[in-house]
Amino acid sequence: MFDKGALLVVSGPSGAGKSTLIKTILQEQKDIYFSISTTTRPMRPGEVDGKDYYFVTKEEFEKDIEEGMFLEWANVHGNYYGTSLRPVLQALNEGKLVLFDIDVQGFFSIKTSDLAPLMTSVFVTTPSMSELKERLEQRGTDSREVIQKRLENAQKEIVHMGEYDYIIINSDLEISKQQMRALATVARLKHAQDEIESFIKNWCKS
Ligand code: ADP
Ligand code: 5GP
């Protein structure tokens, strides 16, 4: 009926649980595509190139910017992160729900892009900053210096949480997973004006 897919943008402080929640949805649902970002940050233990991110050099990233390859890109915590446009458009044309784990700057870029009408957004956070610090320390993938940078950035990001459609306070993981499942379902029900007009035309003829 509706050919186009939809976008679900997930943002929130690093360590809030975005990847954990996204993984759950990817394992459970069909017709879903995770937008694998490109980054210049070093790979963490356990991460896989081409699965978690495409890891590239600063020079490679800057070449892609010049060639207009990105739907959006940003400098986060001193590293480049970006979303390539082409695979997103392909997944949308295949009717898939496209999941993004991107920062607040990336969210604003998509919000002002042609894809905005297809976007649902959710901000994921911990109940407190001390809980965020604890999770980052427990995850054990970042140095003390990097954790400090992420906590400072979190304070800048959190002031924008009210600009998202939905908010998940990730305290009890099972409840958060349930909320994320609900959002993935709701996001698929969003349609752009041109799709709606074409549906109405066909509806009247049928
Ligand atoms: P992000 O993708 O937002 O950076 P992660 O998904 O990597 O965050 O989660 C950060 C850490 O917190 C991980 O070690 C994860 O297992 C843990 N975590 C996620 N959700 C919860 C939760 N509700 N309660 C406790 N720990 C959690
Ligand atoms: P991390 O280094 O913890 O994987 O990610 C750091 C931050 O970068 C997170 O807030 C994450 O959402 C954001 N991020 C990851 N990929 C992208 C992207 O392609 N674009 C933007 N704007 N932010 C991204």
Coordinates of C-alpha atoms and ligand atoms in Angstrom, one line a residue:
M1 CA 0.0 0.0 0.0
F2 CA 2.6 2.5 1.1
D3 CA 5.9 1.8 -0.8
K4 CA 8.3 4.0 1.2
G5 CA 9.8 3.0 4.5
A6 CA 10.4 5.3 7.4
L7 CA 13.1 6.7 9.6
L8 CA 13.6 6.2 13.4
V9 CA 16.3 8.5 14.7
V10 CA 17.8 7.5 18.1
S11 CA 19.9 10.1 20.0
G12 CA 21.1 10.5 23.5
P13 CA 24.3 10.7 25.6
S14 CA 27.0 8.2 24.8
G15 CA 26.5 5.3 27.4
A16 CA 22.7 5.8 27.7
G17 CA 21.9 2.5 26.1
K18 CA 21.1 3.4 22.5
S19 CA 23.1 0.5 20.9
T20 CA 21.7 -2.0 23.4
L21 CA 18.1 -1.0 22.5
I22 CA 18.8 -0.8 18.8
K23 CA 20.3 -4.3 18.8
T24 CA 17.1 -5.7 20.4
I25 CA 15.0 -4.2 17.6
L26 CA 17.3 -5.5 14.9
Q27 CA 17.2 -9.0 16.3
E28 CA 13.5 -9.1 16.7
Q29 CA 12.0 -7.2 13.7
K30 CA 12.0 -7.8 10.0
D31 CA 12.2 -5.2 7.2
I32 CA 14.6 -3.0 9.2
Y33 CA 17.9 -1.5 8.2
F34 CA 20.5 -0.1 10.6
S35 CA 22.2 2.9 9.1
I36 CA 25.9 2.1 9.6
S37 CA 27.7 5.3 10.1
T38 CA 31.2 6.2 9.0
T39 CA 33.6 7.5 11.7
T40 CA 37.2 8.5 12.2
R41 CA 37.2 7.5 15.9
P42 CA 39.3 4.5 16.9
M43 CA 37.6 1.1 16.9
R44 CA 36.6 -0.2 20.3
P45 CA 37.4 -3.8 21.4
G46 CA 34.6 -6.0 20.1
E47 CA 33.6 -3.6 17.3
V48 CA 33.6 -4.9 13.7
D49 CA 34.4 -2.7 10.7
G50 CA 31.3 -2.6 8.4
K51 CA 29.0 -3.8 11.2
D52 CA 29.2 -1.2 13.9
Y53 CA 30.8 1.5 11.8
Y54 CA 32.8 2.0 8.7
F55 CA 36.1 3.1 10.3
V56 CA 38.1 5.5 8.0
T57 CA 40.9 8.0 8.2
K58 CA 40.3 11.8 8.5
E59 CA 41.5 12.2 4.9
E60 CA 39.0 9.6 3.6
F61 CA 36.2 11.2 5.6
E62 CA 37.0 14.7 4.3
K63 CA 37.0 13.4 0.7
D64 CA 33.5 11.9 1.2
I65 CA 32.3 15.3 2.5
E66 CA 33.7 17.0 -0.6
E67 CA 32.0 14.5 -2.9
G68 CA 28.6 15.1 -1.2
M69 CA 28.3 11.4 0.0
F70 CA 26.7 12.2 3.3
L71 CA 23.0 12.8 4.3
E72 CA 24.5 14.4 7.4
W73 CA 27.8 14.5 9.2
A74 CA 29.1 16.1 12.4
N75 CA 32.1 16.4 14.6
V76 CA 31.3 14.6 17.9
H77 CA 33.8 14.5 20.8
G78 CA 36.6 15.5 18.4
N79 CA 35.9 12.8 15.7
Y80 CA 34.0 12.9 12.5
Y81 CA 30.8 10.8 12.2
G82 CA 28.5 10.7 9.2
T83 CA 25.6 9.0 7.5
S84 CA 25.9 8.0 3.9
L85 CA 22.9 8.9 1.8
R86 CA 22.8 6.2 -0.8
P87 CA 22.1 3.1 1.4
V88 CA 19.4 5.0 3.3
L89 CA 17.6 5.9 0.1
Q90 CA 17.8 2.3 -1.1
A91 CA 16.4 0.9 2.2
L92 CA 13.6 3.4 2.1
N93 CA 12.7 2.4 -1.4
E94 CA 12.6 -1.2 -0.3
G95 CA 10.0 -0.2 2.3
K96 CA 12.3 -0.7 5.3
L97 CA 12.4 1.1 8.6
V98 CA 15.8 2.8 8.8
L99 CA 17.3 3.1 12.3
F100 CA 19.8 5.8 13.1
D101 CA 22.1 6.1 16.1
I102 CA 23.2 9.7 15.6
D103 CA 23.9 12.8 17.8
V104 CA 21.8 15.9 18.2
Q105 CA 23.5 17.7 15.3
G106 CA 22.7 14.8 13.0
F107 CA 19.1 14.9 14.2
F108 CA 18.8 18.6 13.3
S109 CA 20.3 18.0 9.9
I110 CA 17.7 15.3 9.1
K111 CA 14.9 17.4 10.5
T112 CA 15.7 20.1 8.0
S113 CA 16.2 17.7 5.1
D114 CA 13.8 16.3 2.5
L115 CA 13.5 13.1 4.6
A116 CA 12.0 15.0 7.6
P117 CA 8.4 14.0 6.9
L118 CA 9.4 10.3 7.2
M119 CA 11.2 10.8 10.5
T120 CA 10.2 9.8 14.1
S121 CA 12.8 10.7 16.8
V122 CA 13.5 9.4 20.2
F123 CA 16.0 10.7 22.9
V124 CA 17.4 8.0 25.2
T125 CA 18.9 9.0 28.5
T126 CA 19.9 7.6 31.9
P127 CA 17.9 8.8 34.9
S128 CA 20.9 10.9 36.0
M129 CA 24.4 11.9 35.0
S130 CA 26.0 9.8 37.8
E131 CA 24.3 6.8 36.4
L132 CA 25.7 7.7 32.9
K133 CA 29.2 7.9 34.3
E134 CA 28.8 4.5 36.0
R135 CA 27.6 2.9 32.8
L136 CA 30.5 4.4 30.8
E137 CA 32.9 3.1 33.4
Q138 CA 31.3 -0.3 33.5
R139 CA 31.3 -0.6 29.7
G140 CA 35.1 -0.3 30.0
T141 CA 35.7 0.7 26.4
D142 CA 36.8 4.3 27.0
S143 CA 39.7 6.0 28.8
R144 CA 39.0 8.3 31.8
E145 CA 39.8 11.3 29.5
V146 CA 37.3 10.1 26.8
I147 CA 34.6 9.4 29.5
Q148 CA 35.1 13.0 30.8
K149 CA 34.6 14.4 27.3
R150 CA 31.5 12.3 26.8
L151 CA 30.0 13.5 30.1
E152 CA 30.7 17.1 29.1
N153 CA 29.0 16.5 25.7
A154 CA 26.1 14.8 27.4
Q155 CA 25.3 18.1 29.3
K156 CA 25.2 19.9 26.0
E157 CA 23.0 17.2 24.3
I158 CA 20.4 16.8 27.1
V159 CA 19.1 20.4 26.8
H160 CA 17.7 19.4 23.4
M161 CA 15.8 16.3 24.5
G162 CA 12.5 18.3 24.4
E163 CA 12.9 18.7 20.7
Y164 CA 12.5 15.0 20.0
D165 CA 9.1 13.3 19.4
Y166 CA 9.6 10.8 22.3
I167 CA 11.8 10.3 25.3
I168 CA 13.0 7.0 26.9
I169 CA 14.5 7.2 30.4
N170 CA 16.5 4.0 30.2
S171 CA 16.4 2.8 33.8
D172 CA 14.9 -0.7 33.7
L173 CA 16.2 -2.2 30.5
E174 CA 13.2 -4.5 30.0
I175 CA 10.8 -1.6 30.1
S176 CA 13.0 0.5 27.8
K177 CA 13.1 -2.4 25.3
Q178 CA 9.3 -2.6 25.4
Q179 CA 9.1 1.2 24.7
M180 CA 11.6 0.9 21.8
R181 CA 9.5 -1.9 20.3
A182 CA 6.5 0.3 20.4
L183 CA 8.3 3.2 18.8
A184 CA 9.6 1.0 15.9
T185 CA 6.0 0.0 15.3
V186 CA 4.7 3.6 15.5
A187 CA 7.5 5.0 13.3
R188 CA 6.4 2.7 10.4
L189 CA 3.0 4.4 10.4
K190 CA 4.4 7.7 9.4
H191 CA 4.0 8.7 5.8
A192 CA 5.0 11.6 3.6
Q193 CA 2.5 13.8 1.9
D194 CA 3.2 12.5 -1.6
E195 CA 2.7 8.9 -0.5
I196 CA -0.6 9.9 1.1
E197 CA -1.8 11.7 -2.0
S198 CA -1.0 8.7 -4.2
F199 CA -2.8 6.4 -1.7
I200 CA -5.9 8.6 -1.9
K201 CA -5.8 8.6 -5.7
N202 CA -5.7 4.8 -5.8
W203 CA -8.2 4.4 -3.0
C204 CA -10.8 6.4 -4.9
K205 CA -10.3 4.3 -8.0
S206 CA -10.5 1.0 -6.2
Ligands
ADP1 P1 25.2 3.9 23.9 O1 25.0 3.1 22.6 O2 24.1 4.8 24.1 O3 26.6 4.5 23.9 P2 25.3 1.2 25.2 O4 24.2 0.5 24.6 O5 26.7 0.9 24.7 O6 25.1 2.8 25.1 O7 25.2 1.0 26.8 C1 26.2 1.5 27.7 C2 26.4 0.5 28.8 O8 25.3 0.5 29.6 C3 26.6 -1.0 28.3 O9 27.6 -1.6 29.0 C4 25.2 -1.6 28.5 O10 25.2 -2.9 28.6 C5 24.7 -0.8 29.7 N1 23.2 -0.6 29.8 C6 22.4 -0.3 28.8 N2 21.1 -0.2 29.3 C7 21.2 -0.4 30.7 C8 20.2 -0.3 31.7 N3 19.0 0.0 31.5 N4 20.7 -0.6 33.0 C9 22.0 -0.8 33.2 N5 23.0 -0.9 32.3 C10 22.6 -0.6 31.0
5GP2 P1 30.1 6.4 19.9 O1 31.5 6.9 19.6 O2 29.8 6.3 21.3 O3 29.8 5.2 19.0 O4 29.2 7.6 19.3 C1 29.3 8.9 19.8 C2 28.2 9.8 19.3 O5 28.2 9.9 17.9 C3 26.8 9.2 19.7 O6 26.1 10.3 20.2 C4 26.2 8.7 18.4 O7 24.8 8.8 18.4 C5 26.9 9.7 17.4 N1 26.9 9.3 16.0 C6 27.2 8.0 15.6 N2 27.1 8.0 14.3 C7 26.7 9.2 13.8 C8 26.5 9.8 12.5 O8 26.5 9.2 11.5 N3 26.1 11.1 12.5 C9 26.1 11.8 13.7 N4 25.7 13.1 13.6 N5 26.3 11.3 14.9 C10 26.6 10.0 15.0

